[in-house]
mmCIF file of C-alpha atoms in Angstrom:
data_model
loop_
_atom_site.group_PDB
_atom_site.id
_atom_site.type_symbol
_atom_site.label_atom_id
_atom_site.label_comp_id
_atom_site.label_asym_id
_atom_site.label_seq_id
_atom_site.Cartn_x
_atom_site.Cartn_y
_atom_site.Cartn_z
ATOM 1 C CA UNK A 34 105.063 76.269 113.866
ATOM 2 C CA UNK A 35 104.478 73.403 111.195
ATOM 3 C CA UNK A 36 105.428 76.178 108.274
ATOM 4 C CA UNK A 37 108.650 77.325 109.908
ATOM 5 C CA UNK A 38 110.008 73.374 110.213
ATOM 6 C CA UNK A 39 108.022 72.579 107.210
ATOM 7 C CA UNK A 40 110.385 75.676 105.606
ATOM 8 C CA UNK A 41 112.974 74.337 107.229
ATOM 9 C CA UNK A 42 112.643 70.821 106.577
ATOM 10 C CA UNK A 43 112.067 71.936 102.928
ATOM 11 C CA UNK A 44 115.599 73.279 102.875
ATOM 12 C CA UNK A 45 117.313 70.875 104.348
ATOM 13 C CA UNK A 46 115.640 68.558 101.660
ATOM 14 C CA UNK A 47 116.542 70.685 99.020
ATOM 15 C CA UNK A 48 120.257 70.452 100.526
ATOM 16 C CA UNK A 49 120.166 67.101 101.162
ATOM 17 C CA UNK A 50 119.047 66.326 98.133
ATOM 18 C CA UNK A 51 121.585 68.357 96.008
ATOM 19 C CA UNK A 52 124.302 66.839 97.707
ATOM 20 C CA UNK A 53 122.711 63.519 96.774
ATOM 21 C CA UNK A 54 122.652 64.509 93.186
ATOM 22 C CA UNK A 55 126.449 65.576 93.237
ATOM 23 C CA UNK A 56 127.343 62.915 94.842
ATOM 24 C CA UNK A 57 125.470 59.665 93.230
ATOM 25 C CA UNK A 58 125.786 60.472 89.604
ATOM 26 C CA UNK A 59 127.774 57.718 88.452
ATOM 27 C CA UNK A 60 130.872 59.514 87.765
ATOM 28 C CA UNK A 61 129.302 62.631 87.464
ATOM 29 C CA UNK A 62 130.219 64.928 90.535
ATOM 30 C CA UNK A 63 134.293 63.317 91.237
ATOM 31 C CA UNK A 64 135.069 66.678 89.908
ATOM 32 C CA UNK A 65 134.617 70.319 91.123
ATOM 33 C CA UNK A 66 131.357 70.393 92.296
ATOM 34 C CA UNK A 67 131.127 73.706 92.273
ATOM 35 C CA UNK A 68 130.725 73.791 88.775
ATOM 36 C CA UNK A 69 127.330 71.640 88.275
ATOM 37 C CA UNK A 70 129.365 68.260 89.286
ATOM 38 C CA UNK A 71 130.693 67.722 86.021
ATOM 39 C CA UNK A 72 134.279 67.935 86.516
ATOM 40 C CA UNK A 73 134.636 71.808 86.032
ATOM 41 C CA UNK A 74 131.837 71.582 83.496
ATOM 42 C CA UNK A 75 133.494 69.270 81.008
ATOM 43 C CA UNK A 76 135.212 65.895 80.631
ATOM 44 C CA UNK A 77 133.486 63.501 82.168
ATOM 45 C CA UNK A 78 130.203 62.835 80.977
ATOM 46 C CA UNK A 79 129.726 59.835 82.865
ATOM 47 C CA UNK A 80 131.164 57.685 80.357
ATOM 48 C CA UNK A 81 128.319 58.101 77.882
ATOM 49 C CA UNK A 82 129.202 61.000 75.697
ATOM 50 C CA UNK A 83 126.987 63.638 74.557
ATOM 51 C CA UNK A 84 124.718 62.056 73.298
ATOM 52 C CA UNK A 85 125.568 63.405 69.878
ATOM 53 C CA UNK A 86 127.676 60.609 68.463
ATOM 54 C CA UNK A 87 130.482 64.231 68.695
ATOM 55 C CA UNK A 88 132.975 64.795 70.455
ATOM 56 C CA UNK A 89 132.215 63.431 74.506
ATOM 57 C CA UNK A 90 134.342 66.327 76.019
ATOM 58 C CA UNK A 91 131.481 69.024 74.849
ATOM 59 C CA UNK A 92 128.433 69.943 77.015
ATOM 60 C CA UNK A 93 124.693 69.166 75.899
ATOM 61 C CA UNK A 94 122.734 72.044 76.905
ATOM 62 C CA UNK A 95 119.619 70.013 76.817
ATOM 63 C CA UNK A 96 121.350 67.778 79.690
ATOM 64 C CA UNK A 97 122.287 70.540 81.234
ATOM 65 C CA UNK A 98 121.366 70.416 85.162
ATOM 66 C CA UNK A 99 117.920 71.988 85.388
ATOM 67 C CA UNK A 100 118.255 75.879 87.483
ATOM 68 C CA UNK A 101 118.259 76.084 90.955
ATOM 69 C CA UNK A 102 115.786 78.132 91.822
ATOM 70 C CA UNK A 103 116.849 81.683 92.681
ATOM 71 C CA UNK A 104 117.398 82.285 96.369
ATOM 72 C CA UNK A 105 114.697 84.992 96.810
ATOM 73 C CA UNK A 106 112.143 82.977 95.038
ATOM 74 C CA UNK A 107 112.440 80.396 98.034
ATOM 75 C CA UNK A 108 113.133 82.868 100.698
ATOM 76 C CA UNK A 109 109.481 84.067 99.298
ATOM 77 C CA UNK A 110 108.092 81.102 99.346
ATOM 78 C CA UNK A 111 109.459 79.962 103.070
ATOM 79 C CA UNK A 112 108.406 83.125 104.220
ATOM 80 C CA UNK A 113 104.645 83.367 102.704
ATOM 81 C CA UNK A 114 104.163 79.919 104.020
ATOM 82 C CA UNK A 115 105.353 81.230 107.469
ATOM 83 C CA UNK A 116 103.018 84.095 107.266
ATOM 84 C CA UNK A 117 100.014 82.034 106.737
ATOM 85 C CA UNK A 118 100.822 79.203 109.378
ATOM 86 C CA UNK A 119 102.291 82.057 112.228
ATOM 87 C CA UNK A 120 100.164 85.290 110.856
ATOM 88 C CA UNK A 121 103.807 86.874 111.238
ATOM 89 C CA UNK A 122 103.979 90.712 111.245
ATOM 90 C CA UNK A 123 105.624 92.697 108.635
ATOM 91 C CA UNK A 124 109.139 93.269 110.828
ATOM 92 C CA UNK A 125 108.953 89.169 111.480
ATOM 93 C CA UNK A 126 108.521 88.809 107.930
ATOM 94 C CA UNK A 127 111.493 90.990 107.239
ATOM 95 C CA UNK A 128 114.203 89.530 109.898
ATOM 96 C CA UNK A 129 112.923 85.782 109.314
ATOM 97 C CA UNK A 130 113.726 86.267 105.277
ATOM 98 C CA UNK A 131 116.997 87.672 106.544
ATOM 99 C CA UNK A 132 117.576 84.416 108.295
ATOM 100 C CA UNK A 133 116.642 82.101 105.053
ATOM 101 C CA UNK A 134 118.694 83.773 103.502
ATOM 102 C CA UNK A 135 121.829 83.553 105.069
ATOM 103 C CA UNK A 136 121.441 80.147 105.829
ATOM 104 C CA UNK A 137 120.820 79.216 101.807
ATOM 105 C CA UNK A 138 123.773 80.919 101.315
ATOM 106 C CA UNK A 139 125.880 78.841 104.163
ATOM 107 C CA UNK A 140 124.047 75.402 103.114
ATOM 108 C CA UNK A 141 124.600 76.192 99.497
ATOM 109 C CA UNK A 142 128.478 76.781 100.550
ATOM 110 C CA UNK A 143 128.886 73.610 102.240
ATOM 111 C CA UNK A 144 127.286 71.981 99.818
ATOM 112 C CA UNK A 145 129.737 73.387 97.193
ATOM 113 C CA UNK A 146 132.556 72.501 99.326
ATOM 114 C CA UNK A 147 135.012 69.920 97.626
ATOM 115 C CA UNK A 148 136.551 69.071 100.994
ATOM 116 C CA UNK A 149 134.716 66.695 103.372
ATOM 117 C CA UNK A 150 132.678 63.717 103.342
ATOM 118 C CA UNK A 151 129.049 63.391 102.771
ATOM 119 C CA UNK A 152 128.398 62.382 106.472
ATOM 120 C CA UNK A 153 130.461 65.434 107.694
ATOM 121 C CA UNK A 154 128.257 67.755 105.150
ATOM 122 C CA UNK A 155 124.743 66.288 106.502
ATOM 123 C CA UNK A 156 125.920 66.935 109.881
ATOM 124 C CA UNK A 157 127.353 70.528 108.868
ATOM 125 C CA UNK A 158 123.951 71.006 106.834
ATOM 126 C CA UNK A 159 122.034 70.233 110.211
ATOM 127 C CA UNK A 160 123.694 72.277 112.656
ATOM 128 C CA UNK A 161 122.430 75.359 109.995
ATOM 129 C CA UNK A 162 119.029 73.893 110.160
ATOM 130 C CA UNK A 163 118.844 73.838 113.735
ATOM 131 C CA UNK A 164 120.755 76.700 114.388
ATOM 132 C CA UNK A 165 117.985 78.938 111.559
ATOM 133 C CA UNK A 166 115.060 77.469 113.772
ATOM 134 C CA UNK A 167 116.621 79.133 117.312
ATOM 135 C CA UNK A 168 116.980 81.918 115.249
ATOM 136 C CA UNK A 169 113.533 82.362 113.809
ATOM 137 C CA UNK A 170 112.018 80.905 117.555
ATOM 138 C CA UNK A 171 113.521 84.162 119.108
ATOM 139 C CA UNK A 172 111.191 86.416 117.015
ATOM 140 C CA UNK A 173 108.005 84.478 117.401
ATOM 141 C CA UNK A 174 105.424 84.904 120.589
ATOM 142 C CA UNK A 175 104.353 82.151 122.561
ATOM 143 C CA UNK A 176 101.463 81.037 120.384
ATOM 144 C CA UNK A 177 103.582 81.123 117.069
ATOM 145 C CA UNK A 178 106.409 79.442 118.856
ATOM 146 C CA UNK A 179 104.451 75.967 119.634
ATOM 147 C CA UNK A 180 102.992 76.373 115.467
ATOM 148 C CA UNK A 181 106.759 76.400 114.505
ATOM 149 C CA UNK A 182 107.970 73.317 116.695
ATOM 150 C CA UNK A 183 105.123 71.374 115.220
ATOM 151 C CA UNK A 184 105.930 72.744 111.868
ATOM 152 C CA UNK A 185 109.461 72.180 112.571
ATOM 153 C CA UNK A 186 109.011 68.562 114.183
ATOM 154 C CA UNK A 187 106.385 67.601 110.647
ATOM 155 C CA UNK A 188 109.483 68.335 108.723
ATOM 156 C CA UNK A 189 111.355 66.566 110.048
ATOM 157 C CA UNK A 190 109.152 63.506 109.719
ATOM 158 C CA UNK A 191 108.972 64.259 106.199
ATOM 159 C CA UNK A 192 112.624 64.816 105.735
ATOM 160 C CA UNK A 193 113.444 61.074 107.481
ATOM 161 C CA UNK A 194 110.533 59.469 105.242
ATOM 162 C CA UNK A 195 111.921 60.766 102.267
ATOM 163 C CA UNK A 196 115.842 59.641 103.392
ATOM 164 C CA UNK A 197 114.269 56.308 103.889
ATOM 165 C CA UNK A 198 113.046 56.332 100.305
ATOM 166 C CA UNK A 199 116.223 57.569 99.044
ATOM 167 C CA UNK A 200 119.029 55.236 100.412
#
């Protein structure tokens, strides 16, 4: 249990967290967020150029927003964690990647979204969350189903303590 919420937690972290970084850039993010914050990838700058002394309207690829990382790689990593915590079998394995993966994709959506408040995006964000952990509790016995709440309930800890930090 404490791998599936600690997977879960971890994603709504990472969500949480992006939406922070779009959001509390000084500037940065009033644009299309969709396109790294930056106002459809040029022209605002946060009102300190390029740090070229050039022309502020052109990108610094060395201030370029680091990469996401790719959605398999933490689909892989969820589910690896999962499988050591739960000792999932190879169709859990399958069906619960299934279900990371789809919800990435719907967090990474919302997250994307220009519409909508921050409040109304946490609140979207955590209806996926809990929604991906009745999924994932549906394929898990009885023993790996009180693992995952604990998991799930650890990650949550972990998730507040770090909103605390972060306000």
């Amino acid at each position: 249990m404490k791998p599936i919420k600690f997977i879960c937690s971890l994603i709504l972290l990472f969500s949480i967290q992006s939406i922070s970084a779009q959001f509390g850039q000084g500037g940065m993010g009033q644009g299309r967020m969709g396109q790294g914050g930056m106002g459809g990838g040029m022209g605002m700058g946060g009102g300190m150029g390029n740090g070229m002394g050039g022309n502020p309207n052109m990108q610094n690829p060395q201030r370029s927003k680091p990469k996401e990382p790719a959605i398999e790689e933490t689909v892989k990593k969820v589910t690896d964690r999962l499988n050591q915590q739960l000792k999932l079998d190879e169709l859990q394995i399958i069906a619960i990647s299934n279900i990371i993966t789809e919800n990435i994709k719907k967090q990474n959506a919302i997250i994307k979204k220009e519409e909508g408040g921050n409040e109304e995006k946490v609140n979207e964000l955590k209806a996926i969350s809990e929604k991906m952990d009745l999924d994932i509790m549906i394929l898990l016995n009885k023993d790996q189903k009180a693992k995952y709440k604990l998991l799930a309930e650890d990650a949550k800890k972990q998730q507040e303590a770090y909103s605390r930090t972060n306000r």
